[in-house]
C-alpha positions as semicolon CSV with decimal commas, in nm:
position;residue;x (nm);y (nm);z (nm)
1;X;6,525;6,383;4,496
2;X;6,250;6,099;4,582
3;X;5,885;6,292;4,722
4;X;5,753;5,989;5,013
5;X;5,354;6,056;4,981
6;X;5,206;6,158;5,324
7;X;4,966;5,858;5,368
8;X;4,916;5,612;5,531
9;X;5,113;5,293;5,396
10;X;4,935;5,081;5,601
11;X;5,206;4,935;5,787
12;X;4,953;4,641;5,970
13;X;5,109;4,772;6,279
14;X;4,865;5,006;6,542
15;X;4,830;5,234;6,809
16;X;4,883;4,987;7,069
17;X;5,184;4,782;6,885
18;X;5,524;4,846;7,126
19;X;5,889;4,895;7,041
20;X;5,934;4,501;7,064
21;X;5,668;4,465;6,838
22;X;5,800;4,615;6,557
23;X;6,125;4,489;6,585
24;X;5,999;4,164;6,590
25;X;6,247;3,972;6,292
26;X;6,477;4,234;6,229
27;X;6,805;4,202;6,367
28;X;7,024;4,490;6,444
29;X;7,367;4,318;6,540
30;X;7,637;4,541;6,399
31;X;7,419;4,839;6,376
32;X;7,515;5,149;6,634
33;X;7,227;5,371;6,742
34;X;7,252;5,670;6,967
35;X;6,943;5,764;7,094
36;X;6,908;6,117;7,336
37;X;6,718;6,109;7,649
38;X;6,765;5,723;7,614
39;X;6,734;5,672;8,008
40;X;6,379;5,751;8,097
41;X;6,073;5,739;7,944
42;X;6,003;5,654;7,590
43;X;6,416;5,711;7,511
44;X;6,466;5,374;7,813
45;X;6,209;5,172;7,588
46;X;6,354;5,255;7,274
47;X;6,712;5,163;7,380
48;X;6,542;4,821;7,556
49;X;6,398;4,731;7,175
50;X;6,717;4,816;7,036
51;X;6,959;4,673;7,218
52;X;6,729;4,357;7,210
53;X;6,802;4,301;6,872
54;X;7,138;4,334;6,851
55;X;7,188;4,703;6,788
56;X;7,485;4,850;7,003
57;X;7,345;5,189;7,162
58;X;7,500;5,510;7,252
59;X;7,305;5,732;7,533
60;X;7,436;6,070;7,573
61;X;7,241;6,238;7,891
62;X;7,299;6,522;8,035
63;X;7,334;6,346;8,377
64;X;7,564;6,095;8,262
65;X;7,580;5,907;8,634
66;X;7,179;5,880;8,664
67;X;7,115;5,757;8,294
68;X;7,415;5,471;8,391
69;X;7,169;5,375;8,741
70;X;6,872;5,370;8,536
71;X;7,042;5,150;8,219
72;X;7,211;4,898;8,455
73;X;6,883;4,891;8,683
74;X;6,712;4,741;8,334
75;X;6,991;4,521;8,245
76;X;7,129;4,734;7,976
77;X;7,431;4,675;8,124
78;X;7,645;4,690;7,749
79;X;7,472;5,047;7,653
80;X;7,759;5,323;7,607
81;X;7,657;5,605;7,789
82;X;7,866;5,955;7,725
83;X;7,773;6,327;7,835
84;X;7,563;6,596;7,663
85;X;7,349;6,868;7,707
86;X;7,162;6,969;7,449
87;X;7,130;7,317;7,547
88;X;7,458;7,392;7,569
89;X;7,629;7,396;7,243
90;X;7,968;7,367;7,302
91;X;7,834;7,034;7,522
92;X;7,684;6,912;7,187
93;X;8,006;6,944;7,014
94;X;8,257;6,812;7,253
95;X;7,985;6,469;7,271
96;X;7,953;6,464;6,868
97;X;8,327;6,521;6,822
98;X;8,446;6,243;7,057
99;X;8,185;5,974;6,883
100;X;8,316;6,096;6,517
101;X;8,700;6,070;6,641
102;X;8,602;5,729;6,753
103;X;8,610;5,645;6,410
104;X;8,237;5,421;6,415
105;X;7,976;5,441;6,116
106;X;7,654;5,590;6,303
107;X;7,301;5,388;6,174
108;X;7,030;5,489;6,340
109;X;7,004;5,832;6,536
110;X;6,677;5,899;6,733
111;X;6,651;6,299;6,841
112;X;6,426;6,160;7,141
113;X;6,553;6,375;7,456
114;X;6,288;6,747;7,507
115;X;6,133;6,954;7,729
116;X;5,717;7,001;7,734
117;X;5,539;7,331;7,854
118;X;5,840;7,452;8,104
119;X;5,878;7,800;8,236
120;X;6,018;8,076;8,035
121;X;6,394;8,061;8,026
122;X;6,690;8,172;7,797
123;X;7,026;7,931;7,722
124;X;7,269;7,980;7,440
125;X;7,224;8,329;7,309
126;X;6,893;8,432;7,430
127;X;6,738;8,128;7,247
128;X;6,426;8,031;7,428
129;X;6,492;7,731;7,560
130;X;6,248;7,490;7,445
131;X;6,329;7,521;7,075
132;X;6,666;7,553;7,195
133;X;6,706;7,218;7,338
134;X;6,431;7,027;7,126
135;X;6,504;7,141;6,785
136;X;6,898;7,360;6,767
137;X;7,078;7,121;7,019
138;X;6,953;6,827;6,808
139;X;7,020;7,039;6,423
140;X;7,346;7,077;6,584
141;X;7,423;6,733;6,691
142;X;7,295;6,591;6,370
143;X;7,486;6,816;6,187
144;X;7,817;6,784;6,369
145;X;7,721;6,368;6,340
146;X;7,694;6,394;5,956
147;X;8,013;6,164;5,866
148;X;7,962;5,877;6,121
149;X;7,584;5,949;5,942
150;X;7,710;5,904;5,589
151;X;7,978;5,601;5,673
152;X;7,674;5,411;5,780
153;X;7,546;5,392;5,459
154;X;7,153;5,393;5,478
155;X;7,146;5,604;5,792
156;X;6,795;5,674;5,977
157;X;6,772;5,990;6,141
158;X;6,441;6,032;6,369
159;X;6,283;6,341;6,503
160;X;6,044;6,282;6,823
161;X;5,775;6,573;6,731
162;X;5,414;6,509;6,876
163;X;5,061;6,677;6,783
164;X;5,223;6,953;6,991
165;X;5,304;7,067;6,647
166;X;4,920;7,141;6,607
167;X;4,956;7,427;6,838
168;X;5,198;7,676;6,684
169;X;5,341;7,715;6,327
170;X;5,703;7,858;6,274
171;X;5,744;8,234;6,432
172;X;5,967;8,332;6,204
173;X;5,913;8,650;6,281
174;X;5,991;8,608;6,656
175;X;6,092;8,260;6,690
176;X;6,265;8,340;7,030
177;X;5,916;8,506;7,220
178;X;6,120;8,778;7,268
179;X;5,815;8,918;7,401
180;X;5,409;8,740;7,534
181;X;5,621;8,429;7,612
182;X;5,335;8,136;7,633
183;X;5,469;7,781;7,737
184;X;5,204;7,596;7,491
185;X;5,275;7,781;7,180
186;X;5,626;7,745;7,203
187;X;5,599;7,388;7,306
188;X;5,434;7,381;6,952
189;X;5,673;7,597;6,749
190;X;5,944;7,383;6,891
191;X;5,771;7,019;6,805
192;X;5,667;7,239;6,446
193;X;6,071;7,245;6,442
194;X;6,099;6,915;6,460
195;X;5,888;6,775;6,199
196;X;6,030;7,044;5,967
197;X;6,401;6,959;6,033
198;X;6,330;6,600;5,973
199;X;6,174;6,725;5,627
200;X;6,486;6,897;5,487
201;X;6,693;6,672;5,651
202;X;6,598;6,402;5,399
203;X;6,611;6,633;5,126
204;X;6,921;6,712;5,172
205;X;7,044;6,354;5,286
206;X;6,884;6,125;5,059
207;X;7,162;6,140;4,787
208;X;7,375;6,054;5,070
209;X;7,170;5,732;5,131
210;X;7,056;5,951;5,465
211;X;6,695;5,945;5,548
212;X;6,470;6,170;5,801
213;X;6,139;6,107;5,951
214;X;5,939;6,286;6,197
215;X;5,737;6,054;6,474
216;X;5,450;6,163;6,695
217;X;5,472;5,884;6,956
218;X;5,154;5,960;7,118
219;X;4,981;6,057;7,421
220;X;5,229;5,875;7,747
221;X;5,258;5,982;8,116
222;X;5,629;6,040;8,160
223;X;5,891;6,246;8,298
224;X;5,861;6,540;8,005
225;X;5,514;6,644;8,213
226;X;5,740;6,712;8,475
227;X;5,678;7,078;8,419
228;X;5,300;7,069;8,474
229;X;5,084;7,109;8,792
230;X;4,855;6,799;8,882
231;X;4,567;7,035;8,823
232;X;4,647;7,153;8,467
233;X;4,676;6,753;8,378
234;X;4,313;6,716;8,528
235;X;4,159;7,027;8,368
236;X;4,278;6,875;8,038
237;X;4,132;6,538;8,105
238;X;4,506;6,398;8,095
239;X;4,387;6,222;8,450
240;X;4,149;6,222;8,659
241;X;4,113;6,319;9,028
242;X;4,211;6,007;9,160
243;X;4,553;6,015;8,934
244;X;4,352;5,759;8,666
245;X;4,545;5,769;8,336
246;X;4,302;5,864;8,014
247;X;4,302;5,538;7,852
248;X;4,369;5,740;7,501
249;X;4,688;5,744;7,669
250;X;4,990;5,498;7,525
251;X;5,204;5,299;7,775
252;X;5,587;5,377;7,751
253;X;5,654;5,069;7,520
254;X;5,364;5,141;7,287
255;X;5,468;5,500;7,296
256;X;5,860;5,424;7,199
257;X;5,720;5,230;6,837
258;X;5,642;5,474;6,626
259;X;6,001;5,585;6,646
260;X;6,139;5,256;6,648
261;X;5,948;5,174;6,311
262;X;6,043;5,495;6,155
263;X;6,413;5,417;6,260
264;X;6,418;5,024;6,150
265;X;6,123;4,934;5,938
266;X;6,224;4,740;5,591
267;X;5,871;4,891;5,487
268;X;6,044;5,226;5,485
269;X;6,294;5,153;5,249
270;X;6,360;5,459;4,979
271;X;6,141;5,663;5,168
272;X;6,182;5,961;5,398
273;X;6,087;6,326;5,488
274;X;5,751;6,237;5,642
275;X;5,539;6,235;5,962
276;X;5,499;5,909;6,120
277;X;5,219;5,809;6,382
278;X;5,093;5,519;6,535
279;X;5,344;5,307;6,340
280;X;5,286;5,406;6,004
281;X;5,299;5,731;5,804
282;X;4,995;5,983;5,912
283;X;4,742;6,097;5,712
284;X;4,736;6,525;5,652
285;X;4,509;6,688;5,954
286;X;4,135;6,666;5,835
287;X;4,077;7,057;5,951
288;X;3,759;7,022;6,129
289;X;3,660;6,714;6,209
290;X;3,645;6,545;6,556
291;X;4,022;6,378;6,549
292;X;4,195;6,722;6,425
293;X;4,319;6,799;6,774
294;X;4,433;6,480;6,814
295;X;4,569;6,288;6,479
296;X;4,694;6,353;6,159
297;X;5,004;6,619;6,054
298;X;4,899;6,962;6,024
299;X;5,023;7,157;5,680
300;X;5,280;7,376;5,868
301;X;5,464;7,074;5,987
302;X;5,554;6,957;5,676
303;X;5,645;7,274;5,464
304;X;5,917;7,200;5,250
305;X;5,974;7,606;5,162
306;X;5,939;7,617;5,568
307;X;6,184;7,344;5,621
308;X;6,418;7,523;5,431
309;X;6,375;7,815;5,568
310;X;6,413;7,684;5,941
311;X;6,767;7,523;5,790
312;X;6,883;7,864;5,705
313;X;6,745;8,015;6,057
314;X;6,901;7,739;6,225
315;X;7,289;7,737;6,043
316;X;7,230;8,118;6,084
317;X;7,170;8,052;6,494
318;X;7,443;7,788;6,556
319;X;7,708;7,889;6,269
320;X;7,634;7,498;6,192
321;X;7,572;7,351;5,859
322;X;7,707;7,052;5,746
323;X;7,592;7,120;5,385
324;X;7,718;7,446;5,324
């Protein structure tokens, strides 16, 4: 097993580069992507990049008949779209078993779809729901996707996680807030899931020609703040009173490259298992200065004993493991 370095490659791309942009030359015709929450959002400019160059792309939504409106509405008229909900795992399984029976080679999965500070709630089996749907209902469909993963030979798998992560490590010891249930920190445990899935993902995958990355796509106004009152956004300086967008903020195109890169990018060849931002591999958190809030990977995200110890958790949770 190959160690990718976490820094910085540089990649020439930036903050501001879009989804367009970093596809620009590389063309996807024959490749099949599925990317989750592809409707709305970042997930709609990600499958608008893809499908631009040539890459034929899978949406699976949990509202099947809205994520159809909104495709054909952009002209995505030739994106598949099928039914899932990621919080419901036998949902998960019925969507990944019909795409595997369909017999297609799978090249480029992007784990895009999540929720973002929502009220407490329970699905599955008392799983709160936020690390429920944003990091088991994805473990499981990546899992259950492993040999359309494997046929594609050279397989990108991509983990949306976001400097949410910075807020909460791994509670292993009470991973469902069984009890002082606070909508931020388990925001953060669940993006802290992400990153670290993406991390044993490609250890585990690389000597299958399958590689992970984790992607913070940065700070966008979109549908996942659907959760949060006008005021909270204000109080954090997310807009102003006039509904002015902080201008740290990405638009929806710029927001959808990071993941796009990670996904595509000949620059990532033989590499995996790291935490990508604008467009390029971050740099480790520099604890204490001005930007730590705000850029770089914390330690806990990438945490290879905590990666594989989140595996274990999550093939204990699911009864899912495609390595066992």
């Amino acid at each position: 097993m190959t160690t990718t370095p976490q820094h910085a490659l540089p990649s020439g791309f930036t903050d501001r580069s879009t989804a367009s942009d970093v596809l620009e030359g590389i063309d996807l015709t024959g490749k099949t992507a599925i990317v989750t929450g592809g409707y709305s959002g970042l997930g709609i400019e990600t499958v608008t990049a893809l499908s631009d160059a040539g890459a034929h792309v899978v949406v699976p939504a949990r509202r099947p008949e809205v994520a159809r409106q909104a495709l054909d509405a952009r002209g995505l008229t030739t994106v598949e779209v099928d039914t899932l909900d990621l919080s419901d795992l036998d949902s998960v399984r019925a969507f990944a078993e019909r795409f595997v029976a369909s017999g297609r080679s799978l090249d480029i999965l992007i784990n895009n779809a999540a929720i973002m500070a929502s009220p407490e709630a329970r699905v599955g089996d008392g799983w709160e729901s936020q690390f429920a749907t944003n990091h088991l209902g994805h473990y499981v469909l990546t899992n259950l996707l492993w040999p359309a993963l494997v046929a594609g030979g050279g397989a990108r798998v991509v983990a949306l996680s976001s400097t949410g992560h910075k807020l909460s490590p791994m509670r292993f010891d009470d991973p469902q807030f069984t009890s002082g249930y606070d909508k931020w920190q388990a925001y953060g445990q669940a993006k802290t899931a992400d990153s670290l899935f993406a991390v044993q993902l490609d250890a585990l995958g690389q000597s299958h020609g399958v590689r992970a990355f984790a992607a913070h796509p940065g700070g966008i106004m979109t549908e996942l703040q659907r959760h949060l009152p006008r005021e909270e956004m204000i109080a954090s300086g997310w807009i102003t009173e006039d509904g002015t967008v902080n201008e740290r903020f990405k638009t929806p195109a710029q927001g959808a490259a990071t993941s796009t890169w990670a996904a595509t990018s000949p620059q990532l060849e033989g590499m995996g298992g790291v935490y990508c931002e604008d467009c390029d591999i971050a740099e480790p958190t520099v604890a204490g200065s001005p930007t730590a809030r705000f850029a770089g990977v914390d330690a806990h995200a990438i945490d290879r004993e905590d990666a594989a110890r989140l595996w274990a958790l999550s093939a204990e949770l699911t009864g899912v493991n495609a390595f066992a």
